[in-house]
Amino acid sequence: AELLETLSERLAASAGAACHANAASVSAVLRALRVPPEFAVGTLRLSTGRHTTLEEVALAADLIAEEARRQWGQGDGAAGKVSDSGPS
């Protein structure tokens, strides 16, 4: 929840199925894939559109990884550093 809250100003993401965005449950897709519940509750749902660029996808991945490292206290945040001009 903290990860999503921190990234909410720069990235559109959620922690559940699109049809159950306000419920804290494991999606039918993750259950069908037999993802263990302890992992499934920690998944992120990301969506792209027809006009989403590869650079935007790379930037989103970098933002998520950098914030996750920061929250877990791993590293100094230099790895995968993202600049205003895009991923490095």
A tleap script that builds the chain and sets N, CA, C and O, in Angstrom:
source leaprc.protein.ff14SB
mol = sequence {
  NALA GLU LEU LEU GLU THR LEU SER GLU ARG
  LEU ALA ALA SER ALA GLY ALA ALA CYS HIE
  ALA ASN ALA ALA SER VAL SER ALA VAL LEU
  ARG ALA LEU ARG VAL PRO PRO GLU PHE ALA
  VAL GLY THR LEU ARG LEU SER THR GLY ARG
  HIE THR THR LEU GLU GLU VAL ALA LEU ALA
  ALA ASP LEU ILE ALA GLU GLU ALA ARG ARG
  GLN TRP GLY GLN GLY ASP GLY ALA ALA GLY
  LYS VAL SER ASP SER GLY PRO CSER
}
set mol.1.N position { 0.829 -1.194 0.000 }
set mol.1.CA position { 0.000 0.000 0.000 }
set mol.1.C position { 0.869 1.251 0.000 }
set mol.1.O position { 0.571 2.220 -0.698 }
set mol.2.N position { 1.943 1.227 0.784 }
set mol.2.CA position { 2.829 2.390 0.834 }
set mol.2.C position { 3.503 2.623 -0.513 }
set mol.2.O position { 3.675 3.767 -0.933 }
set mol.3.N position { 3.882 1.547 -1.188 }
set mol.3.CA position { 4.517 1.660 -2.504 }
set mol.3.C position { 3.570 2.364 -3.477 }
set mol.3.O position { 3.973 3.299 -4.168 }
set mol.4.N position { 2.317 1.918 -3.530 }
set mol.4.CA position { 1.345 2.526 -4.430 }
set mol.4.C position { 1.083 3.983 -4.069 }
set mol.4.O position { 0.975 4.837 -4.949 }
set mol.5.N position { 0.984 4.256 -2.805 }
set mol.5.CA position { 0.724 5.622 -2.359 }
set mol.5.C position { 1.866 6.546 -2.757 }
set mol.5.O position { 1.633 7.661 -3.224 }
set mol.6.N position { 3.081 6.093 -2.576 }
set mol.6.CA position { 4.249 6.902 -2.920 }
set mol.6.C position { 4.335 7.164 -4.416 }
set mol.6.O position { 4.716 8.256 -4.837 }
set mol.7.N position { 3.985 6.168 -5.216 }
set mol.7.CA position { 4.092 6.296 -6.669 }
set mol.7.C position { 2.867 6.927 -7.325 }
set mol.7.O position { 2.896 7.204 -8.524 }
set mol.8.N position { 1.810 7.157 -6.585 }
set mol.8.CA position { 0.529 7.567 -7.172 }
set mol.8.C position { 0.595 8.875 -7.953 }
set mol.8.O position { -0.209 9.088 -8.860 }
set mol.9.N position { 1.523 9.741 -7.623 }
set mol.9.CA position { 1.638 11.012 -8.345 }
set mol.9.C position { 2.298 10.837 -9.716 }
set mol.9.O position { 2.137 11.687 -10.592 }
set mol.10.N position { 3.042 9.736 -9.907 }
set mol.10.CA position { 3.799 9.558 -11.138 }
set mol.10.C position { 3.396 8.331 -11.943 }
set mol.10.O position { 3.831 8.170 -13.083 }
set mol.11.N position { 2.560 7.454 -11.357 }
set mol.11.CA position { 2.279 6.176 -11.991 }
set mol.11.C position { 0.868 5.719 -11.627 }
set mol.11.O position { 0.458 5.812 -10.470 }
set mol.12.N position { 0.128 5.226 -12.618 }
set mol.12.CA position { -1.205 4.686 -12.364 }
set mol.12.C position { -1.089 3.181 -12.165 }
set mol.12.O position { -0.797 2.449 -13.111 }
set mol.13.N position { -1.315 2.722 -10.955 }
set mol.13.CA position { -1.206 1.296 -10.625 }
set mol.13.C position { -2.194 0.989 -9.513 }
set mol.13.O position { -2.635 1.884 -8.792 }
set mol.14.N position { -2.533 -0.280 -9.383 }
set mol.14.CA position { -3.408 -0.693 -8.288 }
set mol.14.C position { -2.966 -2.053 -7.783 }
set mol.14.O position { -2.087 -2.691 -8.363 }
set mol.15.N position { -3.581 -2.485 -6.703 }
set mol.15.CA position { -3.191 -3.744 -6.068 }
set mol.15.C position { -4.310 -4.766 -6.127 }
set mol.15.O position { -4.516 -5.508 -5.167 }
set mol.16.N position { -5.027 -4.821 -7.215 }
set mol.16.CA position { -6.104 -5.796 -7.317 }
set mol.16.C position { -6.649 -5.894 -8.723 }
set mol.16.O position { -6.198 -5.200 -9.634 }
set mol.17.N position { -7.629 -6.769 -8.886 }
set mol.17.CA position { -8.267 -6.938 -10.186 }
set mol.17.C position { -9.048 -5.680 -10.543 }
set mol.17.O position { -9.589 -5.013 -9.662 }
set mol.18.N position { -9.108 -5.356 -11.827 }
set mol.18.CA position { -9.801 -4.141 -12.269 }
set mol.18.C position { -11.264 -4.144 -11.857 }
set mol.18.O position { -11.815 -3.098 -11.514 }
set mol.19.N position { -11.897 -5.310 -11.887 }
set mol.19.CA position { -13.322 -5.369 -11.554 }
set mol.19.C position { -13.572 -5.356 -10.045 }
set mol.19.O position { -14.722 -5.255 -9.617 }
set mol.20.N position { -12.529 -5.455 -9.243 }
set mol.20.CA position { -12.648 -5.431 -7.788 }
set mol.20.C position { -11.639 -4.464 -7.186 }
set mol.20.O position { -10.984 -4.776 -6.191 }
set mol.21.N position { -11.519 -3.299 -7.789 }
set mol.21.CA position { -10.493 -2.341 -7.380 }
set mol.21.C position { -10.593 -1.915 -5.925 }
set mol.21.O position { -9.580 -1.559 -5.324 }
set mol.22.N position { -11.788 -1.941 -5.342 }
set mol.22.CA position { -11.943 -1.506 -3.953 }
set mol.22.C position { -11.931 -2.661 -2.955 }
set mol.22.O position { -12.090 -2.444 -1.754 }
set mol.23.N position { -11.745 -3.883 -3.442 }
set mol.23.CA position { -11.749 -5.049 -2.560 }
set mol.23.C position { -10.335 -5.593 -2.406 }
set mol.23.O position { -9.538 -5.537 -3.343 }
set mol.24.N position { -10.031 -6.112 -1.242 }
set mol.24.CA position { -8.721 -6.694 -0.982 }
set mol.24.C position { -8.812 -8.203 -1.187 }
set mol.24.O position { -8.864 -8.963 -0.221 }
set mol.25.N position { -8.831 -8.634 -2.449 }
set mol.25.CA position { -8.920 -10.055 -2.732 }
set mol.25.C position { -7.962 -10.415 -3.861 }
set mol.25.O position { -7.491 -9.545 -4.593 }
set mol.26.N position { -7.686 -11.689 -3.991 }
set mol.26.CA position { -6.799 -12.190 -5.035 }
set mol.26.C position { -7.618 -12.349 -6.310 }
set mol.26.O position { -8.725 -12.886 -6.281 }
set mol.27.N position { -7.069 -11.880 -7.430 }
set mol.27.CA position { -7.806 -11.946 -8.688 }
set mol.27.C position { -7.979 -13.390 -9.152 }
set mol.27.O position { -7.198 -14.274 -8.800 }
set mol.28.N position { -9.007 -13.601 -9.936 }
set mol.28.CA position { -9.280 -14.928 -10.497 }
set mol.28.C position { -8.126 -15.383 -11.393 }
set mol.28.O position { -7.813 -16.572 -11.446 }
set mol.29.N position { -7.504 -14.454 -12.083 }
set mol.29.CA position { -6.371 -14.801 -12.960 }
set mol.29.C position { -5.210 -15.348 -12.133 }
set mol.29.O position { -4.622 -16.370 -12.485 }
set mol.30.N position { -4.884 -14.673 -11.042 }
set mol.30.CA position { -3.777 -15.145 -10.194 }
set mol.30.C position { -4.118 -16.482 -9.543 }
set mol.30.O position { -3.250 -17.342 -9.398 }
set mol.31.N position { -5.379 -16.659 -9.149 }
set mol.31.CA position { -5.788 -17.958 -8.593 }
set mol.31.C position { -5.666 -19.043 -9.652 }
set mol.31.O position { -5.192 -20.140 -9.357 }
set mol.32.N position { -6.090 -18.752 -10.891 }
set mol.32.CA position { -6.008 -19.737 -11.975 }
set mol.32.C position { -4.553 -20.098 -12.289 }
set mol.32.O position { -4.252 -21.230 -12.667 }
set mol.33.N position { -3.661 -19.126 -12.126 }
set mol.33.CA position { -2.236 -19.378 -12.341 }
set mol.33.C position { -1.589 -20.067 -11.142 }
set mol.33.O position { -0.401 -20.388 -11.163 }
set mol.34.N position { -2.387 -20.288 -10.098 }
set mol.34.CA position { -1.938 -20.935 -8.858 }
set mol.34.C position { -0.809 -20.175 -8.152 }
set mol.34.O position { 0.116 -20.762 -7.590 }
set mol.35.N position { -0.926 -18.847 -8.205 }
set mol.35.CA position { 0.016 -18.009 -7.474 }
set mol.35.C position { -0.326 -18.133 -5.994 }
set mol.35.O position { -1.475 -17.906 -5.615 }
set mol.36.N position { 0.637 -18.487 -5.150 }
set mol.36.CA position { 0.346 -18.617 -3.719 }
set mol.36.C position { -0.232 -17.314 -3.155 }
set mol.36.O position { 0.238 -16.231 -3.502 }
set mol.37.N position { -1.236 -17.409 -2.298 }
set mol.37.CA position { -1.883 -16.207 -1.759 }
set mol.37.C position { -0.907 -15.207 -1.144 }
set mol.37.O position { -1.101 -13.998 -1.274 }
set mol.38.N position { 0.136 -15.690 -0.478 }
set mol.38.CA position { 1.082 -14.765 0.161 }
set mol.38.C position { 1.845 -13.926 -0.863 }
set mol.38.O position { 2.323 -12.840 -0.537 }
set mol.39.N position { 1.965 -14.419 -2.098 }
set mol.39.CA position { 2.578 -13.634 -3.176 }
set mol.39.C position { 1.511 -12.817 -3.903 }
set mol.39.O position { 1.747 -11.666 -4.270 }
set mol.40.N position { 0.356 -13.406 -4.106 }
set mol.40.CA position { -0.709 -12.761 -4.871 }
set mol.40.C position { -1.161 -11.452 -4.226 }
set mol.40.O position { -1.489 -10.501 -4.936 }
set mol.41.N position { -1.184 -11.389 -2.905 }
set mol.41.CA position { -1.620 -10.161 -2.239 }
set mol.41.C position { -0.596 -9.030 -2.397 }
set mol.41.O position { -0.901 -7.880 -2.082 }
set mol.42.N position { 0.588 -9.335 -2.869 }
set mol.42.CA position { 1.623 -8.322 -3.073 }
set mol.42.C position { 1.823 -7.945 -4.531 }
set mol.42.O position { 2.821 -7.310 -4.872 }
set mol.43.N position { 0.887 -8.327 -5.401 }
set mol.43.CA position { 1.057 -8.027 -6.820 }
set mol.43.C position { 0.549 -6.626 -7.155 }
set mol.43.O position { -0.271 -6.054 -6.437 }
set mol.44.N position { 1.054 -6.093 -8.256 }
set mol.44.CA position { 0.609 -4.807 -8.777 }
set mol.44.C position { -0.085 -5.034 -10.104 }
set mol.44.O position { 0.335 -5.882 -10.891 }
set mol.45.N position { -1.137 -4.287 -10.358 }
set mol.45.CA position { -1.806 -4.322 -11.662 }
set mol.45.C position { -1.433 -3.046 -12.398 }
set mol.45.O position { -1.712 -1.939 -11.937 }
set mol.46.N position { -0.798 -3.220 -13.551 }
set mol.46.CA position { -0.402 -2.096 -14.391 }
set mol.46.C position { -1.087 -2.236 -15.733 }
set mol.46.O position { -1.224 -3.344 -16.252 }
set mol.47.N position { -1.511 -1.142 -16.288 }
set mol.47.CA position { -2.171 -1.169 -17.586 }
set mol.47.C position { -1.437 -0.248 -18.550 }
set mol.47.O position { -0.873 0.773 -18.157 }
set mol.48.N position { -1.459 -0.628 -19.802 }
set mol.48.CA position { -0.894 0.214 -20.853 }
set mol.48.C position { -1.996 0.518 -21.851 }
set mol.48.O position { -3.025 -0.157 -21.895 }
set mol.49.N position { -1.766 1.524 -22.632 }
set mol.49.CA position { -2.719 1.899 -23.666 }
set mol.49.C position { -2.072 1.816 -25.035 }
set mol.49.O position { -0.882 1.531 -25.170 }
set mol.50.N position { -2.867 2.065 -26.018 }
set mol.50.CA position { -2.395 1.986 -27.399 }
set mol.50.C position { -1.241 2.952 -27.652 }
set mol.50.O position { -0.384 2.680 -28.492 }
set mol.51.N position { -1.207 4.056 -26.949 }
set mol.51.CA position { -0.183 5.075 -27.182 }
set mol.51.C position { 0.960 5.011 -26.162 }
set mol.51.O position { 1.847 5.864 -26.184 }
set mol.52.N position { 0.953 4.026 -25.284 }
set mol.52.CA position { 2.031 3.873 -24.302 }
set mol.52.C position { 3.313 3.486 -25.036 }
set mol.52.O position { 3.317 2.570 -25.859 }
set mol.53.N position { 4.394 4.189 -24.730 }
set mol.53.CA position { 5.667 3.916 -25.396 }
set mol.53.C position { 6.529 2.966 -24.578 }
set mol.53.O position { 6.311 2.789 -23.380 }
set mol.54.N position { 7.493 2.366 -25.226 }
set mol.54.CA position { 8.446 1.500 -24.545 }
set mol.54.C position { 9.211 2.286 -23.481 }
set mol.54.O position { 9.527 1.753 -22.417 }
set mol.55.N position { 9.502 3.534 -23.766 }
set mol.55.CA position { 10.208 4.377 -22.798 }
set mol.55.C position { 9.369 4.597 -21.543 }
set mol.55.O position { 9.906 4.626 -20.436 }
set mol.56.N position { 8.061 4.750 -21.706 }
set mol.56.CA position { 7.177 4.923 -20.549 }
set mol.56.C position { 7.097 3.652 -19.715 }
set mol.56.O position { 7.042 3.714 -18.487 }
set mol.57.N position { 7.090 2.507 -20.374 }
set mol.57.CA position { 7.081 1.229 -19.656 }
set mol.57.C position { 8.386 1.070 -18.873 }
set mol.57.O position { 8.370 0.657 -17.713 }
set mol.58.N position { 9.509 1.397 -19.505 }
set mol.58.CA position { 10.811 1.308 -18.831 }
set mol.58.C position { 10.878 2.267 -17.654 }
set mol.58.O position { 11.407 1.912 -16.600 }
set mol.59.N position { 10.352 3.474 -17.813 }
set mol.59.CA position { 10.334 4.445 -16.721 }
set mol.59.C position { 9.498 3.923 -15.555 }
set mol.59.O position { 9.908 4.035 -14.400 }
set mol.60.N position { 8.338 3.359 -15.846 }
set mol.60.CA position { 7.485 2.802 -14.786 }
set mol.60.C position { 8.206 1.696 -14.036 }
set mol.60.O position { 8.163 1.650 -12.807 }
set mol.61.N position { 8.870 0.801 -14.767 }
set mol.61.CA position { 9.615 -0.293 -14.126 }
set mol.61.C position { 10.712 0.264 -13.231 }
set mol.61.O position { 10.909 -0.218 -12.115 }
set mol.62.N position { 11.426 1.275 -13.711 }
set mol.62.CA position { 12.485 1.892 -12.908 }
set mol.62.C position { 11.926 2.556 -11.657 }
set mol.62.O position { 12.504 2.429 -10.578 }
set mol.63.N position { 10.802 3.268 -11.792 }
set mol.63.CA position { 10.188 3.929 -10.635 }
set mol.63.C position { 9.778 2.919 -9.570 }
set mol.63.O position { 10.027 3.127 -8.382 }
set mol.64.N position { 9.155 1.835 -9.994 }
set mol.64.CA position { 8.705 0.801 -9.061 }
set mol.64.C position { 9.898 0.161 -8.369 }
set mol.64.O position { 9.900 0.010 -7.147 }
set mol.65.N position { 10.909 -0.216 -9.136 }
set mol.65.CA position { 12.091 -0.873 -8.556 }
set mol.65.C position { 12.826 0.058 -7.591 }
set mol.65.O position { 13.238 -0.368 -6.512 }
set mol.66.N position { 12.992 1.312 -7.971 }
set mol.66.CA position { 13.704 2.262 -7.113 }
set mol.66.C position { 12.956 2.485 -5.800 }
set mol.66.O position { 13.572 2.504 -4.734 }
set mol.67.N position { 11.637 2.654 -5.866 }
set mol.67.CA position { 10.856 2.877 -4.646 }
set mol.67.C position { 10.824 1.629 -3.776 }
set mol.67.O position { 10.882 1.733 -2.551 }
set mol.68.N position { 10.733 0.452 -4.384 }
set mol.68.CA position { 10.758 -0.793 -3.612 }
set mol.68.C position { 12.089 -0.935 -2.882 }
set mol.68.O position { 12.115 -1.298 -1.706 }
set mol.69.N position { 13.189 -0.654 -3.567 }
set mol.69.CA position { 14.514 -0.719 -2.912 }
set mol.69.C position { 14.587 0.271 -1.763 }
set mol.69.O position { 15.112 -0.049 -0.697 }
set mol.70.N position { 14.063 1.471 -1.973 }
set mol.70.CA position { 14.105 2.492 -0.927 }
set mol.70.C position { 13.320 2.033 0.297 }
set mol.70.O position { 13.790 2.164 1.427 }
set mol.71.N position { 12.116 1.493 0.065 }
set mol.71.CA position { 11.284 1.064 1.186 }
set mol.71.C position { 11.864 -0.135 1.909 }
set mol.71.O position { 11.688 -0.271 3.120 }
set mol.72.N position { 12.547 -0.996 1.196 }
set mol.72.CA position { 13.147 -2.174 1.822 }
set mol.72.C position { 14.519 -1.868 2.391 }
set mol.72.O position { 15.149 -2.741 2.988 }
set mol.73.N position { 14.995 -0.635 2.214 }
set mol.73.CA position { 16.277 -0.231 2.776 }
set mol.73.C position { 17.464 -0.871 2.097 }
set mol.73.O position { 18.504 -1.057 2.727 }
set mol.74.N position { 17.337 -1.214 0.824 }
set mol.74.CA position { 18.437 -1.855 0.099 }
set mol.74.C position { 19.073 -0.863 -0.849 }
set mol.74.O position { 18.404 -0.263 -1.690 }
set mol.75.N position { 20.366 -0.701 -0.701 }
set mol.75.CA position { 21.108 0.155 -1.618 }
set mol.75.C position { 20.863 1.619 -1.346 }
set mol.75.O position { 20.103 1.993 -0.453 }
set mol.76.N position { 21.532 2.442 -2.145 }
set mol.76.CA position { 21.426 3.882 -1.961 }
set mol.76.C position { 20.489 4.527 -2.957 }
set mol.76.O position { 20.381 5.752 -3.015 }
set mol.77.N position { 19.791 3.685 -3.764 }
set mol.77.CA position { 18.868 4.212 -4.744 }
set mol.77.C position { 19.539 4.619 -6.038 }
set mol.77.O position { 18.864 5.067 -6.965 }
set mol.78.N position { 20.875 4.471 -6.127 }
set mol.78.CA position { 21.590 4.881 -7.333 }
set mol.78.C position { 21.346 3.926 -8.488 }
set mol.78.O position { 21.300 4.356 -9.641 }
set mol.79.N position { 21.188 2.643 -8.205 }
set mol.79.CA position { 20.947 1.670 -9.275 }
set mol.79.C position { 19.577 1.934 -9.880 }
set mol.79.O position { 18.591 2.100 -9.161 }
set mol.80.N position { 19.524 1.972 -11.200 }
set mol.80.CA position { 18.259 2.197 -11.876 }
set mol.80.C position { 17.742 3.615 -11.704 }
set mol.80.O position { 16.540 3.861 -11.806 }
set mol.81.N position { 18.658 4.557 -11.441 }
set mol.81.CA position { 18.277 5.943 -11.241 }
set mol.81.C position { 17.534 6.463 -12.443 }
set mol.81.O position { 17.942 6.227 -13.581 }
set mol.82.N position { 16.450 7.167 -12.204 }
set mol.82.CA position { 15.616 7.689 -13.275 }
set mol.82.C position { 15.782 9.203 -13.318 }
set mol.82.O position { 15.678 9.872 -12.290 }
set mol.83.N position { 16.038 9.733 -14.488 }
set mol.83.CA position { 16.150 11.170 -14.653 }
set mol.83.C position { 14.863 11.699 -15.274 }
set mol.83.O position { 14.002 10.921 -15.684 }
set mol.84.N position { 14.733 13.014 -15.342 }
set mol.84.CA position { 13.546 13.609 -15.969 }
set mol.84.C position { 13.465 13.300 -17.452 }
set mol.84.O position { 12.390 13.380 -18.046 }
set mol.85.N position { 14.594 12.947 -18.056 }
set mol.85.CA position { 14.584 12.656 -19.489 }
set mol.85.C position { 14.319 11.190 -19.782 }
set mol.85.O position { 14.299 10.787 -20.945 }
set mol.86.N position { 14.112 10.380 -18.735 }
set mol.86.CA position { 13.793 8.975 -18.944 }
set mol.86.C position { 14.756 8.073 -18.218 }
set mol.86.O position { 15.623 8.548 -17.484 }
set mol.87.N position { 14.613 6.747 -18.416 }
set mol.87.CA position { 15.467 5.787 -17.735 }
set mol.87.C position { 16.912 5.940 -18.163 }
set mol.87.O position { 17.194 6.317 -19.301 }
set mol.88.N position { 17.823 5.649 -17.258 }
set mol.88.CA position { 19.246 5.721 -17.600 }
set mol.88.C position { 19.762 4.399 -18.094 }
set mol.88.O position { 20.941 4.281 -18.426 }
savepdb mol mol.pdb
quit
